[in-house]
Amino acid sequence: EAQVTQNPRYLITVTGKKLTVTCSQNMNHEYMSWYRQDPGLGLRQIYYSMNVEVTDKGDVPEGYKVSRKEKRNFPLILESPSPNQTSLYFCASNHIGGRTIYGYTFGSGTRLTVV
Amino acid sequence: AQTVTQSQPEMSVQEAETVTLSCTYDTSENNYYLFWYKQPPSRQMILVIRQEAYKQQNATENRFSVNFQKAAKSFSLKISDSQLGDTAMYFCAFMKEDYTGANSKLTFGKGITLSVRP
C-alpha cells in the first residue's frame, strides 16, 4: 500500500530535550515536506526536500532541522524543543514532473506536546 | 507569494442537504492547481477533489463538486446529500505548477469546520 509513515503519533517531551520525528514513504517520491498545523492558522510548511541531500526552508523553519540522506526518509529534528513548538505535525510527499499533479500524500500526523 | 483565504471558520448543515464552502486565493501565476482536503477527527488529511487551473470544466467527485472561477480567484466546494461522515475540517489549498519541484509547496487556508446534523 502506498503510504507515508510517521512516528510517533503522540509525543510528550520536556523543554530542551532533543527529539526526532521520523517520516518514510514507499512511493519513490522526490519531494517531501514537513508541515505544522495550529488552530486558526491552517498548515504551514516547515522544511521541504526536492531530492536526496537537497533541502530548503519553508515558511516557519526556526527551531527545526531536517535531513534527506535516503530518498524514502525525511526526519524532522527538534534540537531544543520549546513550548511554542507544541503542535500537530504532518509529513507529506509528492511526485515531481509531468503535468498531472495528484496532490500530496500525507502521513497520519504527530501530536507533539512540549512542557 | 500565494495566499488562500477561507473566511468562514464554521458551518453547519442538516443531513441530506447541500452545503457550499468558500475559498478565495491570490496569485499572479497563470498555471496552478487547487485542492480541497478533508480532515476528520482521526486527523488524517484526505484529498477530496482537485482542479487544474488550465481546465475550464469544474471538477466533480461523486457528491463533491467545485465552482472554479479563475478570473474571480474563487474555488468553492459543494457537498450534496450531506452525510454524517462529512463532519470534518476542510482545507482549501493552492499549488503552483512547477516541474522542477522548487515550488511544489501546498499553501493552505486556515480551514473551516463543517458539522453535519442528524
PDB file of N, CA, C and O in Angstrom, chain A residues 3 16 68 71 74 78 91 101 104:
ATOM      1  N   GLN A   3       2.048   4.680   0.968  1.00  0.00           N
ATOM      2  CA  GLN A   3       1.769   5.450   2.167  1.00  0.00           C
ATOM      3  C   GLN A   3       2.979   6.220   2.643  1.00  0.00           C
ATOM      4  O   GLN A   3       4.109   5.957   2.259  1.00  0.00           O
ATOM      5  N   GLY A  16      13.824  21.529  25.852  1.00  0.00           N
ATOM      6  CA  GLY A  16      15.263  21.343  25.711  1.00  0.00           C
ATOM      7  C   GLY A  16      15.723  19.939  25.392  1.00  0.00           C
ATOM      8  O   GLY A  16      16.902  19.737  25.080  1.00  0.00           O
ATOM      9  N   ARG A  68      17.989  14.594   4.505  1.00  0.00           N
ATOM     10  CA  ARG A  68      17.480  13.691   3.465  1.00  0.00           C
ATOM     11  C   ARG A  68      18.670  12.899   2.924  1.00  0.00           C
ATOM     12  O   ARG A  68      19.235  13.174   1.883  1.00  0.00           O
ATOM     13  N   LYS A  71      16.255   8.587  -0.165  1.00  0.00           N
ATOM     14  CA  LYS A  71      15.086   9.142  -0.828  1.00  0.00           C
ATOM     15  C   LYS A  71      13.813   8.901  -0.031  1.00  0.00           C
ATOM     16  O   LYS A  71      12.913   9.738  -0.020  1.00  0.00           O
ATOM     17  N   PHE A  74      12.748  11.219   5.645  1.00  0.00           N
ATOM     18  CA  PHE A  74      12.875  12.667   5.810  1.00  0.00           C
ATOM     19  C   PHE A  74      12.551  13.017   7.273  1.00  0.00           C
ATOM     20  O   PHE A  74      11.457  13.489   7.597  1.00  0.00           O
ATOM     21  N   LEU A  78      14.090  18.316  16.314  1.00  0.00           N
ATOM     22  CA  LEU A  78      13.981  19.483  17.173  1.00  0.00           C
ATOM     23  C   LEU A  78      15.128  19.391  18.165  1.00  0.00           C
ATOM     24  O   LEU A  78      15.116  18.556  19.070  1.00  0.00           O
ATOM     25  N   CYS A  91       4.001  14.994   7.854  1.00  0.00           N
ATOM     26  CA  CYS A  91       4.942  14.775   6.776  1.00  0.00           C
ATOM     27  C   CYS A  91       4.141  14.464   5.520  1.00  0.00           C
ATOM     28  O   CYS A  91       3.063  13.834   5.599  1.00  0.00           O
ATOM     29  N   ILE A 101      -0.883  16.565 -11.460  1.00  0.00           N
ATOM     30  CA  ILE A 101      -0.497  16.687 -10.061  1.00  0.00           C
ATOM     31  C   ILE A 101      -1.615  16.103  -9.225  1.00  0.00           C
ATOM     32  O   ILE A 101      -2.761  16.526  -9.327  1.00  0.00           O
ATOM     33  N   TYR A 104      -0.488  16.063  -2.478  1.00  0.00           N
ATOM     34  CA  TYR A 104       0.397  15.361  -1.555  1.00  0.00           C
ATOM     35  C   TYR A 104      -0.251  14.096  -1.007  1.00  0.00           C
ATOM     36  O   TYR A 104      -1.463  14.008  -0.882  1.00  0.00           O
TER      37      TYR A 104
END
